[in-house]
Structures are given as C-alpha cells and as structure tokens.
Amino acid sequence: MTLMAATEAPEVSELIQALRDYVDARNAALIDARRELGVNELDARALLFIADNPGVRPSQLRDYLGITSAGITTLVDRLISRETVARESDEKDRRVVHLTALVDLENEPWSALYRFDTAFQRAADDYPVEQIAEFSDLLGKLTAGTTSRLP
C-alpha cells in the first residue's frame, strides 16, 4: 500500500516529501562538513550535543547516542585527543565528570557543522514569524503524535 492510498490526502504526501527533502539536504551538508573536518558521524553528533549541552555528563551523552559505556569512553577519549572536548571533574563530587566543547562552532572550520542550519535560519527569516511559529507548532505535534504510535 502506498502512502497516498493510506492517507488519501495529497497534502500529507507533499509534507512528507518536503520533510524527506529537508532531511536529505541537511544530511548531505553534514556529510560534507564531516569530510571537511575529518570526523566521523558519531564524533560529529557527540560534539554537537556537547556544544549544545555544556557540562553534560558522559552517561547523558551515552543515552543520547545510544551506545555502550565502553563506546562512550572510547569516543570521549578520541575527542579529547583531537582537542575538541575537555573532560572536567565536578568540584563537589570528584566521581562526576562533565564534558565541554573546546572548539568554537560559530567560527571556521567547525562552523561547517552548523552551515546548513545557519542557511536555513536565514531562509526562514524571509517568512512571517507567525507562519514559522504555526509550522513549528504543527510539526512538533505531528512528530509527537507519530512517535506515540510507533511500536
């Protein structure tokens, strides 16, 4: 059964295609950025997560990436050896470790990881704020409704 037959709504099919186009374009930009920076996908995802969540604990990063504790240790060690991330002990509890990005993702070369998002933001600036807010709200609701229906 095709998606069109299942929904009987061409607008929904168009929305799904638009979302696929967005995901494909963003992924292509990230592939180019990773190639330019010489990092693999997992390292790039980890670095972006750490930059967006300064002071994150390795266990939180592990949960986000869905990998093992040993995998996180190896990944963090790799990022530290590249001087992109710092591992710092908590001042109150020395058993706790926090991760912080050392690279500036706002400036070259590391801004390549945000290149698509930055260009998308500039494109979105051409539309009324209300229209963007309405679309964001709808997309959030559709995403939440979808994930609640997945097995």
Coordinates of C-alpha atoms in Angstrom, one line a residue:
M1 CA 0.0 0.0 0.0
T2 CA 1.4 3.4 -0.9
L3 CA 1.4 6.3 1.4
M4 CA -1.0 8.1 -0.8
A5 CA -3.5 5.3 -0.7
A6 CA -3.2 5.1 3.1
T7 CA -3.9 8.7 3.7
E8 CA -5.9 9.8 0.7
A9 CA -4.5 13.3 1.2
P10 CA -2.0 14.6 -1.3
E11 CA -1.1 17.4 1.1
V12 CA 0.2 14.9 3.6
S13 CA 2.3 13.2 0.9
E14 CA 3.7 16.6 -0.1
L15 CA 4.5 17.3 3.6
I16 CA 6.3 14.0 4.0
Q17 CA 8.2 14.6 0.7
A18 CA 9.2 18.1 1.9
L19 CA 10.4 16.7 5.2
R20 CA 12.4 14.0 3.4
D21 CA 14.0 16.7 1.2
Y22 CA 14.9 18.7 4.3
V23 CA 16.5 15.7 6.0
D24 CA 18.4 14.7 2.8
A25 CA 19.7 18.2 2.3
R26 CA 20.7 18.6 6.0
N27 CA 22.4 15.1 6.0
A28 CA 24.3 16.0 2.8
A29 CA 25.5 19.2 4.3
L30 CA 26.7 17.3 7.5
I31 CA 28.4 14.7 5.4
D32 CA 30.3 17.5 3.6
A33 CA 31.1 19.1 6.9
R34 CA 32.4 15.9 8.4
R35 CA 34.5 15.2 5.4
E36 CA 35.9 18.7 5.6
L37 CA 36.7 18.4 9.3
G38 CA 37.9 14.8 9.1
V39 CA 35.4 13.5 11.8
N40 CA 33.0 10.5 11.6
E41 CA 29.3 10.8 12.1
L42 CA 29.3 9.7 15.8
D43 CA 32.0 12.1 16.7
A44 CA 30.2 15.0 15.0
R45 CA 26.9 14.1 16.7
A46 CA 28.7 13.9 20.0
L47 CA 30.5 17.2 19.5
L48 CA 27.2 19.0 18.6
F49 CA 25.4 17.5 21.6
I50 CA 28.2 18.5 23.9
A51 CA 28.3 22.1 22.5
D52 CA 24.6 22.4 22.9
N53 CA 24.7 21.0 26.4
P54 CA 27.9 22.4 28.1
G55 CA 28.8 20.3 31.2
V56 CA 26.9 17.3 30.0
R57 CA 27.9 14.0 31.8
P58 CA 29.2 11.1 29.7
S59 CA 26.1 9.0 30.8
Q60 CA 23.8 11.6 29.2
L61 CA 25.8 11.6 26.0
R62 CA 25.7 7.7 26.1
D63 CA 21.9 7.8 26.4
Y64 CA 21.6 10.4 23.6
L65 CA 23.8 8.4 21.2
G66 CA 22.5 5.0 22.3
I67 CA 25.9 3.4 22.6
T68 CA 27.6 1.4 25.4
S69 CA 29.6 2.9 28.3
A70 CA 32.8 1.5 26.8
G71 CA 31.9 3.1 23.5
I72 CA 31.4 6.5 25.2
T73 CA 34.7 6.2 26.9
T74 CA 36.5 5.5 23.6
L75 CA 34.6 8.3 21.8
V76 CA 35.3 10.9 24.5
D77 CA 39.0 9.9 24.6
R78 CA 39.1 10.3 20.8
L79 CA 37.5 13.8 21.0
I80 CA 39.9 14.8 23.8
S81 CA 42.9 13.6 21.8
R82 CA 41.7 15.8 18.9
E83 CA 41.5 18.7 21.4
T84 CA 37.8 19.3 20.6
V85 CA 36.4 18.3 24.1
A86 CA 37.5 18.6 27.7
R87 CA 36.7 16.2 30.5
E88 CA 36.5 18.0 33.8
S89 CA 35.9 16.7 37.3
D90 CA 32.9 18.1 39.2
E91 CA 34.1 20.5 42.0
K92 CA 31.6 19.0 44.5
D93 CA 31.9 15.3 43.6
R94 CA 35.1 14.1 42.1
R95 CA 33.5 10.9 40.8
V96 CA 31.3 13.0 38.5
V97 CA 32.8 14.1 35.1
H98 CA 31.5 16.9 32.8
L99 CA 32.2 17.4 29.1
T100 CA 32.7 20.7 27.5
A101 CA 33.4 21.6 23.8
L102 CA 36.7 23.3 23.3
V103 CA 36.2 24.3 19.7
D104 CA 34.1 27.3 18.6
L105 CA 31.3 26.0 16.5
E106 CA 30.4 29.6 15.5
N107 CA 33.7 30.0 13.6
E108 CA 35.5 28.2 10.8
P109 CA 36.4 25.5 10.4
W110 CA 34.0 24.0 13.0
S111 CA 31.0 26.2 11.9
A112 CA 30.8 23.8 9.0
L113 CA 28.7 21.5 11.3
Y114 CA 26.1 24.3 11.5
R115 CA 26.3 25.6 7.9
F116 CA 23.0 24.1 6.8
D117 CA 21.2 25.2 10.0
T118 CA 22.5 28.8 9.6
A119 CA 21.5 29.0 6.0
F120 CA 18.1 27.5 6.9
Q121 CA 17.7 30.2 9.6
R122 CA 18.5 32.9 7.1
A123 CA 15.9 31.5 4.6
A124 CA 13.3 31.2 7.4
D125 CA 13.9 34.9 8.2
D126 CA 12.1 35.7 4.9
Y127 CA 8.8 34.5 6.3
P128 CA 6.5 36.0 8.9
V129 CA 7.2 35.0 12.4
E130 CA 3.6 33.8 12.9
Q131 CA 3.9 31.5 10.0
I132 CA 7.1 30.0 11.3
A133 CA 5.6 29.6 14.7
E134 CA 2.5 27.9 13.3
F135 CA 4.5 25.5 11.3
S136 CA 6.8 24.7 14.2
D137 CA 3.8 24.0 16.4
L138 CA 2.2 21.7 13.8
L139 CA 5.5 19.9 13.1
G140 CA 6.0 19.3 16.9
K141 CA 2.5 18.0 17.3
L142 CA 2.8 15.7 14.3
T143 CA 6.2 14.4 15.5
A144 CA 4.8 13.7 19.0
G145 CA 1.7 12.0 17.6
T146 CA 3.9 9.9 15.3
T147 CA 6.3 8.8 18.0
S148 CA 3.5 7.9 20.3
R149 CA 2.1 5.5 17.6
L150 CA 5.4 3.7 17.0
P151 CA 5.9 0.2 18.4

